[in-house]
Amino acid sequence: MHIPDGILSAPILGGFGLASSLGVLISAKRAESSTQPHRLPLLGVLGAFVFAAQMVNFPVGPGASGHLLGGALLAATIGPWAASITMTAILILQALLFQDGGVLALAANVFNMAFLGVWAAWLPFRSLSNKSLGLFLGAFLSVLLSALLALAQVSLSSGVLTRGLWLFCLALFTITGLIEATITLAAWQAIERLAGRSTTNPKPLRYALLSLSVVILFTGVFFASSAPDVLEYFQHQSGIAPSSAPFPSLMPDYEWALFDLNWLRKSAASLAGLLAVFGLSVLISRFVPRGQQ
Amino acid sequence: MIHVRGLRYEYPDSGPVLHGIDFDLNPGESVALLGPNGSGKTTFALHLNGILHGAGLVTVAGITVTPYTLEAVRQKVGFVFQSAENQLFLPTVLEDVMFGLLNQGIPPAEAERDARAMLASLHLEPFASRNPFHLSAGEKRRAALAGVLVMQPDLLILDEPTTFLDPPGVRELALLLNRQSMARLIITHDSRFALTTTTRAVFFEQGRILASGPTAEIIERFDWL
Amino acid sequence: MSLDPRCALLLLLAYLAVLSSVPTGSHLLLASLCALPLLALSFSPLPKSEILAQAAYVLPFSFALAAIALLRGNLPQALFLLVRGYFSILAALLVTRWLTPLELLRALERLGAPRFLIIVTEFLLRYLDVLRKEADSLRLAALCRGGAHSRLIASSSLAMLFVRSLERSTAIHNSMLARGFRGQLPRPTPLLWRPLDSLSLLAGLSTLASLRFAL
């Protein structure tokens, strides 16, 4: 989800801008030292590949088709540091050339898609012994988590999102995530076949179990949020009463907005929520494949 | 200029490609490498600037090609690859032509002057700040050549230089190559082009040189027109 | 008159930052900030109506948010979100259409973005259209074989595209080696920062700051 300019508030932009800049600096250093010279053109060419791959329509159901988003496939093929840099390059050009996502909003978009999106895909891929399953789960989480974080940023900035909308978006992102996971896995297996490396053919049972785990995850989150709203819940936990104003301004005093404790707590709470979801799904992903093997 | 004895090479995953190549090229001479696809012509040429390393002796301009002499060798050998699109990898034509010069340690201002002069001599001035993607096939080929010629190599290797060119483009390229004074090695399937641009030809088959002689003679002998 | 790309980029970022800090209800501040890109557009040689129309690209996203605000009965906030979204993208368009993508990248590098990132982005920019053309020819080939709705063809097209990208990057690297590449790409010619740039930057920033804090 590419957030355009003019939506995010200054504290969110500042905070995520700082995090993104640090992330870019570190990733560039790590990617540069781990990229052999002969792979230098590769990162850019693969970035162009992601753009081009979006022109390939992938049928995902009757009458519906999707396209590759790419973060998970990049993480699996060139590693997380290089993938983060390539995703950042993609986002920069999308903002500058195609107005897809804002220029200042790059601060948030880079964090959501080039860092959270890449690492959320990399960790399951790296830690599961069944690579197909790891990639499937990784691609799913990559899209779900980065979209949820984007939603949280928009929500915190504008204060317009209600619990019903959160649930609606969650369902939407789950579907988008499953589409991305399907396409990523299909593309990855086709690449392995083309490169002459054998991959195990997907076994129907495993995928039935996998889909089940996704459903469990989804219902779990659903129940968690039909208690108080996720954000409100964490706010209560951290002892902040929800603001009574219908549209609380996050920056009553602009000069001090960055140090505004309320804002800090709110974003910490939402981050903690996301981390909890992520931890839960990694946990489930660890149990499910072991149970079936 | 080139002195090769007993060159053998095998790709790690697909077995032997060159089975003992002996080859000589004199300064200023222009020679065509002919032969079927997969006969080892490009693999052989990639040994002349040390991109591949096989067993056997390869000497270029008096320097034996080893992993330690690559820098010196690559100063002497200009290689124009088959795909101009891949050769012109920088975002503007001018920067691409400057690339080799800057690698040689020439100061940027001087490199830019030389590159602009080279572009002018190949009628490419208007494209200096363009993205190479937007050039025609002929212009791309000339731009790729410009980036190599500007380095003033002693040996020029061209891999399938007529790919994607229309007949006027091929004629123009032949004229341009015939004006050069350095030694030239041209890998091509275009026998007519070989006839107009080279005096001698060698014929490759299955990693061996089957014959060497005047271009017209070789083309007739292998029925290669 | 042409500004250094760095100056233009900094002014854009400052403008967007100030715009995103406008609190709801500061109508005068919002109006005067919105006037700035319109003023710049009227003096620029860019195609005006085209850019004004293109800036509406952002509206679906802002519109969705505005619709939610409206449903909750807050018309001022709905309008505020729409206006802020529109003028942010208008300002961004002015700068990105006026400068080339390459100039913008070079400016980013000079402003401290890691060189490695910029090199990767330059490679991406260079091969963007090349690979899109390749994808298009694959799509056409699939269409000709009647496989527009086949998953197998879609996934093998993606794989083909990917493997060709790998081969292409090897070919690119070979051609870099052949021209003496030793692991360091030469730096492009530096940008030229002139007194005019300092002056424009100062004028722009002080205008933004005085608007922000006076209104």
XYZ file of C-alpha atoms in Angstrom:
733
model
C 0.000 0.000 0.000
C 1.631 3.216 -1.201
C 0.688 6.156 0.998
C 0.561 9.438 -0.955
C 1.734 12.818 0.338
C -0.592 14.943 2.358
C -2.024 12.139 4.488
C 0.562 11.504 7.173
C 1.122 13.862 10.080
C 4.488 15.421 10.826
C 5.329 13.248 13.882
C 4.652 10.025 11.974
C 6.723 11.265 9.041
C 9.520 12.337 11.347
C 9.611 9.103 13.301
C 9.437 6.748 10.376
C 11.699 8.985 8.310
C 14.374 8.601 10.954
C 13.866 4.838 11.107
C 13.914 4.522 7.318
C 17.071 6.607 6.921
C 18.858 4.509 9.508
C 17.586 1.358 7.828
C 18.747 2.523 4.411
C 22.192 3.441 5.722
C 22.667 0.102 7.461
C 21.196 -1.967 4.631
C 23.292 -0.176 2.020
C 26.426 -0.909 4.010
C 25.526 -4.546 4.603
C 24.321 -5.075 1.038
C 27.435 -3.462 -0.408
C 29.798 -5.607 1.619
C 27.846 -8.806 0.991
C 27.268 -8.184 -2.711
C 30.060 -9.534 -4.847
C 31.082 -7.115 -7.612
C 29.511 -9.318 -10.257
C 26.156 -8.952 -8.568
C 26.184 -5.151 -8.520
C 24.150 -4.810 -11.751
C 21.908 -7.631 -10.529
C 20.177 -5.619 -7.819
C 19.139 -2.891 -10.247
C 18.138 -5.305 -12.996
C 16.028 -7.279 -10.519
C 14.398 -4.021 -9.460
C 13.458 -3.492 -13.099
C 12.281 -7.119 -13.119
C 9.819 -6.336 -10.322
C 8.385 -3.442 -12.339
C 8.148 -5.664 -15.421
C 6.675 -8.579 -13.461
C 3.760 -6.339 -12.518
C 2.733 -6.428 -16.170
C 2.244 -10.202 -15.995
C -1.335 -10.939 -14.960
C -1.562 -13.941 -12.737
C -4.978 -15.638 -12.552
C -5.885 -16.257 -8.913
C -9.503 -17.278 -9.145
C -12.521 -17.179 -11.395
C -12.448 -13.823 -13.121
C -9.768 -12.399 -10.859
C -6.087 -11.844 -11.405
C -3.313 -10.279 -9.420
C 0.283 -9.319 -9.936
C 3.532 -9.830 -8.093
C 4.529 -7.225 -5.487
C 7.992 -8.694 -5.230
C 9.351 -8.053 -1.737
C 9.268 -11.703 -0.689
C 10.674 -13.025 -3.963
C 13.567 -10.548 -3.741
C 14.284 -11.458 -0.122
C 14.350 -15.160 -0.993
C 16.637 -14.726 -3.998
C 19.132 -12.014 -3.009
C 18.863 -11.896 0.768
C 17.232 -9.316 3.052
C 19.828 -6.498 2.934
C 20.064 -6.404 -0.845
C 16.308 -6.896 -1.135
C 15.694 -3.887 1.136
C 17.927 -1.719 -1.024
C 16.289 -2.923 -4.226
C 12.823 -2.327 -2.774
C 13.897 1.169 -1.679
C 15.107 1.867 -5.218
C 11.760 0.651 -6.578
C 9.818 2.862 -4.164
C 11.965 5.914 -4.981
C 11.297 5.549 -8.698
C 7.618 4.803 -8.136
C 7.344 8.061 -6.201
C 9.470 10.173 -8.552
C 8.365 8.781 -11.914
C 4.874 7.418 -11.453
C 3.471 9.392 -8.476
C 2.815 5.994 -6.901
C 3.267 6.937 -3.265
C 4.338 10.371 -2.090
C 7.813 11.902 -2.040
C 7.835 12.858 1.633
C 5.696 9.788 2.383
C 8.687 7.710 1.212
C 9.713 8.008 4.853
C 6.857 5.690 5.804
C 6.543 3.685 2.586
C 10.212 2.667 2.640
C 9.881 1.489 6.215
C 6.662 -0.440 5.535
C 7.583 -2.160 2.301
C 11.371 -2.164 2.020
C 12.082 -3.090 5.637
C 9.069 -4.591 7.381
C 7.876 -6.176 4.117
C 11.260 -7.709 3.307
C 12.136 -8.920 6.806
C 8.664 -10.308 7.463
C 9.181 -12.415 4.345
C 12.770 -13.313 5.103
C 12.364 -14.589 8.661
C 9.878 -17.406 7.959
C 11.703 -18.281 4.719
C 14.976 -18.461 6.584
C 13.751 -20.305 9.661
C 11.488 -22.956 8.135
C 13.116 -26.057 6.696
C 10.376 -26.375 4.107
C 11.353 -23.522 1.807
C 8.115 -23.490 -0.190
C 6.098 -23.174 2.968
C 8.459 -20.565 4.375
C 8.194 -18.487 1.230
C 4.415 -18.803 1.087
C 4.054 -17.695 4.668
C 6.714 -15.032 4.273
C 5.060 -13.484 1.223
C 1.717 -13.508 3.029
C 3.112 -11.838 6.149
C 5.123 -9.400 4.068
C 1.996 -7.972 2.482
C -0.274 -8.270 5.518
C 2.107 -6.638 7.989
C 3.287 -3.821 5.757
C -0.289 -2.993 4.802
C -1.390 -3.074 8.453
C 1.436 -0.783 9.449
C 0.523 1.597 6.628
C -3.067 1.548 7.850
C -1.913 2.255 11.394
C 0.133 5.210 10.166
C -2.790 6.622 8.212
C -5.104 5.995 11.109
C -2.851 7.680 13.650
C -2.325 10.635 11.329
C -5.924 11.311 10.363
C -7.796 9.639 13.167
C -10.655 8.668 10.887
C -10.534 4.871 10.951
C -13.099 2.964 12.991
C -12.969 -0.595 14.281
C -15.288 -1.821 11.545
C -12.999 -0.375 8.936
C -9.983 -1.950 10.559
C -11.640 -5.341 10.323
C -12.673 -4.750 6.738
C -9.106 -3.770 5.810
C -7.717 -6.738 7.696
C -9.879 -9.067 5.606
C -8.837 -7.235 2.454
C -5.126 -7.442 3.311
C -5.456 -11.129 4.158
C -6.772 -11.784 0.673
C -4.068 -9.598 -0.930
C -1.480 -11.428 1.142
C -2.728 -14.832 0.047
C -2.636 -13.718 -3.602
C 0.931 -12.459 -3.228
C 1.913 -15.705 -1.476
C 0.420 -17.810 -4.279
C 2.126 -15.820 -7.032
C 5.471 -15.632 -5.228
C 5.542 -19.365 -4.601
C 4.518 -20.215 -8.179
C 7.155 -17.875 -9.607
C 9.839 -19.167 -7.260
C 9.143 -22.797 -8.111
C 9.134 -22.020 -11.829
C 12.473 -20.245 -11.427
C 13.959 -23.228 -9.597
C 12.702 -25.550 -12.345
C 14.102 -23.302 -15.059
C 17.441 -23.058 -13.306
C 17.513 -26.853 -13.179
C 17.176 -27.131 -9.420
C 14.526 -29.608 -8.445
C 11.848 -28.509 -6.051
C 9.422 -30.761 -4.315
C 6.012 -30.517 -5.882
C 3.526 -28.812 -3.654
C 1.570 -31.401 -1.721
C -2.164 -30.710 -1.467
C -2.394 -31.752 2.183
C 0.265 -29.300 3.246
C -1.476 -26.486 1.510
C -4.805 -27.398 3.004
C -3.161 -27.239 6.436
C -1.458 -24.015 5.545
C -4.709 -22.404 4.460
C -6.245 -23.633 7.681
C -3.487 -22.001 9.695
C -4.116 -18.755 7.875
C -7.810 -19.028 8.668
C -6.968 -19.702 12.314
C -4.669 -16.711 12.377
C -7.323 -14.559 10.803
C -10.092 -15.663 13.173
C -7.703 -15.270 16.091
C -7.022 -11.691 15.169
C -10.724 -11.181 14.524
C -11.620 -12.294 18.027
C -8.828 -10.303 19.540
C -10.177 -7.201 17.872
C -13.843 -7.799 18.584
C -12.858 -7.267 22.169
C -11.933 -3.552 22.261
C -10.330 -2.187 19.113
C -6.734 -3.422 18.888
C -5.340 0.053 19.242
C -7.682 1.041 22.026
C -6.889 -2.213 23.758
C -3.198 -1.461 23.775
C -3.904 2.087 24.781
C -5.833 0.820 27.779
C -3.031 -1.541 28.598
C -0.517 1.263 28.544
C -2.794 3.348 30.706
C -3.832 5.980 28.236
C -7.473 6.861 28.095
C -8.759 7.130 24.548
C -9.125 10.697 23.496
C -12.689 11.887 23.739
C -12.486 14.317 20.846
C -13.836 12.777 17.645
C -10.762 13.892 15.672
C -7.949 14.357 18.132
C -5.232 16.549 16.766
C -2.002 14.661 17.278
C -0.058 17.881 17.431
C -1.691 20.365 19.741
C 1.639 22.110 19.940
C 3.557 21.597 16.736
C 7.003 22.569 18.015
C 6.881 19.860 20.629
C 5.015 17.316 18.593
C 8.008 15.061 18.174
C 8.363 14.771 21.905
C 4.699 14.439 22.522
C 4.411 11.488 24.861
C 0.885 10.644 23.877
C 1.932 10.207 20.280
C 4.958 8.159 21.254
C 2.857 5.872 23.403
C 0.280 5.489 20.708
C 2.796 4.467 18.093
C 4.593 2.202 20.543
C 1.275 0.544 21.308
C 0.472 0.014 17.652
C 3.959 -1.322 16.969
C 3.640 -3.680 19.913
C 0.338 -4.871 18.495
C 1.904 -5.551 15.140
C 4.821 -7.352 16.723
C 2.410 -9.499 18.686
C 0.579 -10.468 15.497
C 3.871 -11.201 13.814
C 5.127 -13.285 16.723
C 1.870 -15.193 16.825
C 2.047 -16.026 13.137
C 5.697 -17.094 13.324
C 4.744 -19.293 16.249
C 1.886 -20.864 14.329
C 4.130 -21.315 11.305
C 6.578 -23.219 13.481
C 3.975 -25.594 14.813
C 1.939 -26.294 11.727
C 4.633 -27.757 9.462
C 6.073 -29.881 12.262
C 2.686 -31.320 13.018
C 2.205 -32.565 9.498
C 5.645 -33.944 8.749
C 49.302 -9.042 -31.585
C 47.570 -12.223 -30.394
C 49.418 -15.442 -29.730
C 47.404 -18.398 -28.435
C 48.688 -21.939 -27.949
C 46.814 -25.007 -26.771
C 43.884 -23.162 -25.217
C 41.386 -25.470 -23.534
C 38.331 -24.516 -21.571
C 35.321 -26.182 -20.049
C 32.277 -24.591 -18.466
C 31.708 -25.877 -14.944
C 28.259 -27.223 -15.767
C 28.344 -28.138 -19.449
C 31.631 -29.844 -20.277
C 34.509 -28.883 -22.580
C 33.986 -26.063 -25.087
C 37.504 -25.415 -26.411
C 39.785 -28.299 -27.328
C 43.247 -26.842 -27.825
C 43.085 -23.649 -29.885
C 46.195 -22.309 -31.660
C 45.737 -18.843 -33.107
C 47.841 -15.854 -34.182
C 46.874 -12.340 -35.216
C 49.247 -9.686 -36.601
C 49.063 -5.974 -35.703
C 46.605 -4.151 -37.953
C 45.181 -7.373 -39.345
C 41.409 -7.918 -39.537
C 40.226 -11.490 -39.071
C 36.755 -13.044 -39.048
C 35.756 -15.875 -36.719
C 33.174 -17.995 -38.534
C 31.406 -21.187 -37.522
C 28.105 -22.607 -36.285
C 26.339 -21.524 -33.069
C 27.951 -22.993 -30.002
C 31.235 -23.769 -31.752
C 33.221 -21.769 -29.195
C 33.885 -18.460 -30.981
C 32.649 -16.187 -28.190
C 34.137 -18.406 -25.483
C 37.483 -18.118 -27.265
C 37.216 -14.336 -27.570
C 36.383 -13.954 -23.863
C 39.808 -15.431 -23.094
C 41.536 -12.604 -24.940
C 40.646 -10.065 -22.246
C 40.710 -12.490 -19.371
C 36.982 -12.674 -18.612
C 37.388 -16.447 -18.899
C 40.524 -18.348 -17.897
C 41.285 -21.688 -19.540
C 44.364 -23.883 -19.699
C 47.002 -22.921 -22.251
C 48.950 -19.815 -23.292
C 47.232 -16.558 -24.254
C 49.395 -13.539 -25.076
C 47.894 -10.221 -26.184
C 50.076 -7.263 -27.284
C 53.064 -8.905 -25.672
C 51.351 -9.444 -22.300
C 50.536 -12.947 -21.100
C 46.956 -13.010 -19.845
C 46.905 -14.078 -16.189
C 44.741 -12.980 -13.271
C 47.529 -10.503 -12.411
C 47.802 -8.773 -15.790
C 44.090 -8.170 -16.380
C 44.289 -4.426 -15.933
C 47.055 -4.025 -18.524
C 45.404 -6.466 -20.925
C 41.999 -4.792 -20.739
C 43.627 -1.457 -21.609
C 44.811 -3.002 -24.875
C 41.727 -4.987 -25.791
C 38.435 -3.339 -26.692
C 35.464 -5.713 -26.623
C 32.144 -4.827 -28.224
C 29.602 -7.331 -26.939
C 26.734 -8.771 -28.903
C 24.067 -6.979 -26.912
C 24.555 -3.229 -27.111
C 21.695 -2.898 -24.651
C 23.734 -4.700 -22.003
C 26.960 -2.972 -22.922
C 25.497 0.513 -22.551
C 24.589 0.119 -18.910
C 24.875 3.670 -17.634
C 21.852 5.965 -17.661
C 23.185 8.325 -20.344
C 25.201 7.735 -23.513
C 27.859 10.275 -22.544
C 28.474 8.692 -19.145
C 28.739 5.299 -20.759
C 31.361 6.480 -23.234
C 33.270 8.076 -20.350
C 33.137 4.898 -18.247
C 36.245 3.213 -19.682
C 38.272 6.436 -19.604
C 37.451 7.088 -15.958
C 38.442 3.512 -15.122
C 41.798 4.264 -16.746
C 42.204 7.088 -14.257
C 41.750 9.953 -16.726
C 40.428 13.126 -15.002
C 36.677 13.655 -15.528
C 36.981 16.911 -17.479
C 39.431 15.402 -19.937
C 37.381 12.195 -20.181
C 34.270 14.194 -20.992
C 36.087 16.145 -23.708
C 37.409 12.953 -25.321
C 34.044 11.222 -25.042
C 32.238 14.159 -26.672
C 34.788 14.224 -29.496
C 34.300 10.493 -30.055
C 30.515 10.870 -30.066
C 30.831 13.702 -32.585
C 33.001 11.613 -34.896
C 30.351 8.878 -34.880
C 27.502 11.403 -35.381
C 26.080 10.686 -31.946
C 26.327 14.190 -30.440
C 22.568 14.737 -30.128
C 22.235 11.599 -28.014
C 24.875 12.466 -25.415
C 22.482 12.988 -22.517
C 19.859 10.463 -23.635
C 18.998 7.134 -22.080
C 20.560 4.500 -24.386
C 17.232 2.630 -24.437
C 15.743 5.295 -26.690
C 18.400 4.947 -29.424
C 17.844 2.921 -32.605
C 19.682 -0.372 -33.054
C 22.284 1.271 -35.298
C 22.799 4.175 -32.914
C 23.152 1.785 -29.979
C 25.759 -0.196 -31.854
C 27.722 2.950 -32.677
C 27.428 4.203 -29.095
C 28.751 0.876 -27.793
C 31.605 1.128 -30.281
C 32.287 4.708 -29.200
C 32.719 3.621 -25.590
C 35.343 1.123 -26.689
C 37.133 3.128 -29.411
C 37.559 6.110 -27.096
C 39.881 3.936 -24.987
C 42.179 3.591 -28.037
C 42.669 -0.175 -27.849
C 45.332 -2.016 -29.850
C 42.918 -4.840 -30.538
C 39.210 -4.539 -31.243
C 36.952 -7.574 -30.770
C 33.377 -7.438 -32.048
C 30.839 -10.147 -31.212
C 28.051 -10.324 -33.807
C 28.169 -6.591 -34.520
C 25.480 -6.733 -37.217
C 22.717 -8.136 -34.989
C 19.505 -6.059 -35.358
C 21.100 -3.737 -37.946
C 19.319 -2.873 -41.191
C 21.353 -3.015 -44.435
C 22.324 0.682 -44.413
C 23.367 0.239 -40.779
C 25.550 -2.721 -41.717
C 27.163 -0.732 -44.557
C 27.844 2.195 -42.260
C 29.405 -0.096 -39.647
C 31.620 -1.774 -42.261
C 32.885 1.609 -43.445
C 33.578 2.651 -39.875
C 35.506 -0.536 -39.100
C 37.553 -0.312 -42.286
C 38.723 3.159 -41.264
C 40.305 1.773 -38.075
C 43.986 0.945 -37.972
C 44.111 -1.378 -34.933
C 43.925 -5.180 -35.203
C 40.323 -6.407 -35.454
C 38.697 -9.720 -34.622
C 35.113 -10.016 -35.819
C 32.786 -12.834 -34.746
C 29.954 -12.971 -37.249
C 27.374 -15.085 -39.058
C 27.081 -12.411 -41.740
C 29.425 -13.676 -44.458
C 28.916 -10.638 -46.683
C 29.940 -8.425 -43.775
C 32.975 -10.652 -43.149
C 33.974 -10.295 -46.816
C 33.871 -6.494 -46.683
C 35.574 -6.065 -43.329
C 38.201 -8.822 -43.035
C 41.019 -10.259 -45.087
C 41.430 -13.549 -43.279
C 38.969 -15.924 -41.614
C 39.215 -18.904 -39.281
C 36.473 -21.518 -39.098
C 35.414 -22.924 -35.715
C 33.594 -26.193 -35.165
C 33.002 -27.990 -31.865
C 35.709 -26.072 -30.054
C 38.411 -26.511 -32.684
C 39.742 -24.352 -35.504
C 39.143 -26.388 -38.665
C 40.763 -24.033 -41.131
C 42.326 -20.609 -41.577
C 42.776 -18.631 -44.805
C 41.575 -15.742 -46.950
C 37.969 -14.898 -46.037
C 36.521 -15.596 -49.493
C 38.239 -18.968 -49.648
C 36.999 -20.102 -46.221
C 33.453 -18.990 -46.965
C 33.454 -20.964 -50.209
C 35.040 -24.042 -48.679
C 32.448 -24.350 -45.914
C 29.577 -23.152 -48.081
C 29.023 -20.335 -45.552
C 27.334 -17.625 -47.617
C 17.009 30.205 -14.953
C 17.730 26.759 -13.655
C 18.160 25.753 -10.049
C 20.492 23.097 -8.763
C 18.462 19.870 -8.401
C 19.425 19.751 -4.714
C 17.900 23.160 -4.107
C 14.664 22.156 -5.844
C 14.460 18.895 -3.924
C 15.086 20.566 -0.557
C 12.438 23.185 -1.251
C 9.966 20.458 -2.201
C 10.657 18.476 0.966
C 10.349 21.602 3.122
C 7.070 22.497 1.447
C 5.632 19.008 1.946
C 6.765 18.961 5.568
C 5.131 22.299 6.315
C 1.953 21.241 4.505
C 1.738 18.033 6.500
C 2.027 19.971 9.757
C -0.955 22.234 9.067
C -3.580 21.629 11.767
C -7.222 21.233 10.705
C -8.964 24.559 10.756
C -6.027 26.823 9.840
C -7.739 27.961 6.675
C -5.567 30.973 5.982
C -2.341 28.997 6.318
C -3.682 26.190 4.141
C -4.867 28.624 1.475
C -1.585 30.478 1.302
C 0.377 27.208 1.148
C -1.862 25.996 -1.668
C -1.245 29.196 -3.577
C 2.508 28.531 -3.717
C 2.549 25.592 -6.184
C -0.120 27.330 -8.292
C 2.068 30.425 -8.419
C 5.111 28.330 -9.373
C 3.095 26.484 -12.014
C 1.866 29.693 -13.603
C 5.465 30.859 -14.086
C 6.795 27.496 -15.260
C 6.990 26.358 -18.872
C 5.364 23.015 -17.980
C 2.001 22.056 -19.574
C -0.352 23.545 -16.976
C -3.687 21.828 -17.506
C -1.973 18.474 -17.916
C -0.221 18.780 -14.564
C -3.339 20.054 -12.803
C -5.192 17.005 -14.135
C -2.381 14.603 -13.348
C -2.298 15.742 -9.724
C -5.815 14.340 -9.335
C -4.166 10.913 -9.501
C -3.872 10.978 -5.728
C -7.536 11.681 -5.163
C -8.887 8.099 -4.921
C -6.736 7.475 -1.850
C -7.495 10.814 -0.184
C -11.088 10.464 -1.308
C -11.501 7.176 0.548
C -10.255 8.811 3.736
C -12.349 11.890 3.121
C -15.421 9.725 2.575
C -14.876 8.075 5.940
C -14.500 11.457 7.614
C -17.667 12.588 5.882
C -19.561 9.506 7.040
C -18.585 10.379 10.537
C -20.044 13.802 9.920
C -16.873 15.837 9.676
C -17.057 17.797 6.449
C -14.185 20.199 7.273
C -11.787 17.334 7.817
C -12.904 15.618 4.620
C -12.206 18.750 2.605
C -8.965 19.333 4.442
C -7.666 15.861 3.562
C -8.602 16.262 -0.091
C -7.000 19.684 -0.441
C -3.827 18.683 1.358
C -3.452 15.535 -0.753
C -4.026 17.380 -4.001
C -1.579 20.211 -3.375
C 1.121 17.899 -2.040
C 1.116 15.941 -5.251
C 0.890 19.097 -7.324
C 4.094 20.383 -5.728
C 5.803 17.018 -6.176
C 4.763 16.905 -9.825
C 6.156 20.381 -10.458
C 9.590 19.274 -9.301
C 9.616 15.751 -10.741
C 8.389 16.922 -14.134
C 10.773 19.823 -14.259
C 13.890 17.795 -13.386
C 14.869 14.469 -14.941
C 14.787 11.367 -12.732
C 18.546 11.163 -13.092
C 19.023 14.718 -11.796
C 16.782 13.903 -8.843
C 18.810 10.790 -8.029
C 22.097 12.677 -8.251
C 20.622 15.324 -5.965
C 19.592 12.627 -3.489
C 23.128 11.250 -3.510
C 24.613 14.691 -2.893
C 22.185 15.177 -0.042
C 23.526 12.100 1.706
C 21.699 9.069 0.302
C 24.116 6.085 0.211
C 25.912 5.842 -3.127
C 25.203 2.119 -3.299
C 21.461 2.791 -3.209
C 21.756 5.425 -5.927
C 23.813 3.108 -8.167
C 21.197 0.372 -7.780
C 18.457 2.891 -8.584
C 20.368 4.067 -11.674
C 20.679 0.501 -12.938
C 16.963 0.075 -12.285
C 16.159 3.248 -14.202
C 18.368 2.152 -17.109
C 16.825 -1.301 -17.480
C 13.247 -0.415 -16.532
C 11.994 -0.003 -20.094
C 14.184 -2.817 -21.408
C 12.581 -5.336 -19.072
C 9.113 -3.920 -19.529
C 9.531 -4.445 -23.267
C 10.643 -8.001 -22.584
C 7.630 -8.604 -20.330
C 5.396 -7.218 -23.033
C 6.784 -9.622 -25.622
C 6.286 -12.528 -23.205
C 2.713 -11.399 -22.617
C 2.134 -11.225 -26.364
C 3.569 -14.692 -26.841
C 1.282 -16.055 -24.126
C -1.671 -14.317 -25.734
C -0.856 -15.841 -29.130
C -0.865 -19.288 -27.604
C -4.220 -18.597 -25.996
C -2.772 -18.722 -22.508
C -3.902 -15.379 -21.190
C -5.605 -17.069 -18.247
C -3.222 -19.895 -17.510
C -1.380 -19.945 -14.224
C 1.298 -22.155 -15.684
C 2.064 -19.666 -18.441
C 1.957 -16.747 -16.017
C 4.374 -18.374 -13.605
C 6.733 -19.540 -16.331
C 6.658 -16.034 -17.845
C 7.712 -14.646 -14.478
C 10.437 -17.273 -14.180
C 11.650 -16.601 -17.722
C 11.759 -12.884 -17.002
C 13.696 -13.525 -13.810
C 16.252 -15.861 -15.347
C 16.777 -13.485 -18.268
C 17.413 -10.724 -15.738
C 20.128 -12.877 -14.160
C 21.703 -13.526 -17.569
C 21.474 -9.874 -18.447
C 23.226 -8.798 -15.279
C 26.064 -11.253 -16.004
C 26.389 -9.816 -19.510
C 26.393 -6.289 -18.094
C 29.076 -7.210 -15.642
C 31.230 -8.739 -18.385
C 30.995 -5.558 -20.400
C 31.926 -3.543 -17.314
C 34.984 -5.756 -16.750
C 36.001 -5.449 -20.381
C 36.227 -1.683 -19.967
C 38.369 -1.856 -16.874
C 35.802 -1.993 -14.022
C 37.559 -2.798 -10.747
C 34.680 -2.768 -8.303
C 34.155 0.997 -8.044
C 31.860 2.883 -10.388
C 33.338 6.264 -11.298
C 31.505 9.217 -9.781
C 29.496 11.332 -12.183
C 30.440 14.944 -12.755
C 29.530 16.985 -9.681
C 26.508 19.247 -9.580
C 27.089 22.968 -9.590
C 25.762 24.904 -6.600
C 25.679 28.627 -7.323
C 24.898 31.706 -5.211
C 21.502 31.820 -6.916
C 20.723 28.424 -5.392
C 21.629 29.556 -1.899
C 19.493 32.647 -2.425
C 16.495 30.680 -3.705
C 16.767 28.136 -0.932
C 16.960 30.872 1.689
C 14.028 32.767 0.174
C 11.941 29.617 -0.136
C 12.618 28.384 3.376
C 12.015 31.744 4.986
C 8.727 32.158 3.079
C 7.579 28.741 4.279
C 8.717 29.379 7.837
C 7.101 32.790 8.075
C 3.841 31.483 6.636
C 3.859 28.548 9.023
C 4.514 30.546 12.155
C 2.774 33.831 11.319
C -0.562 32.460 10.121
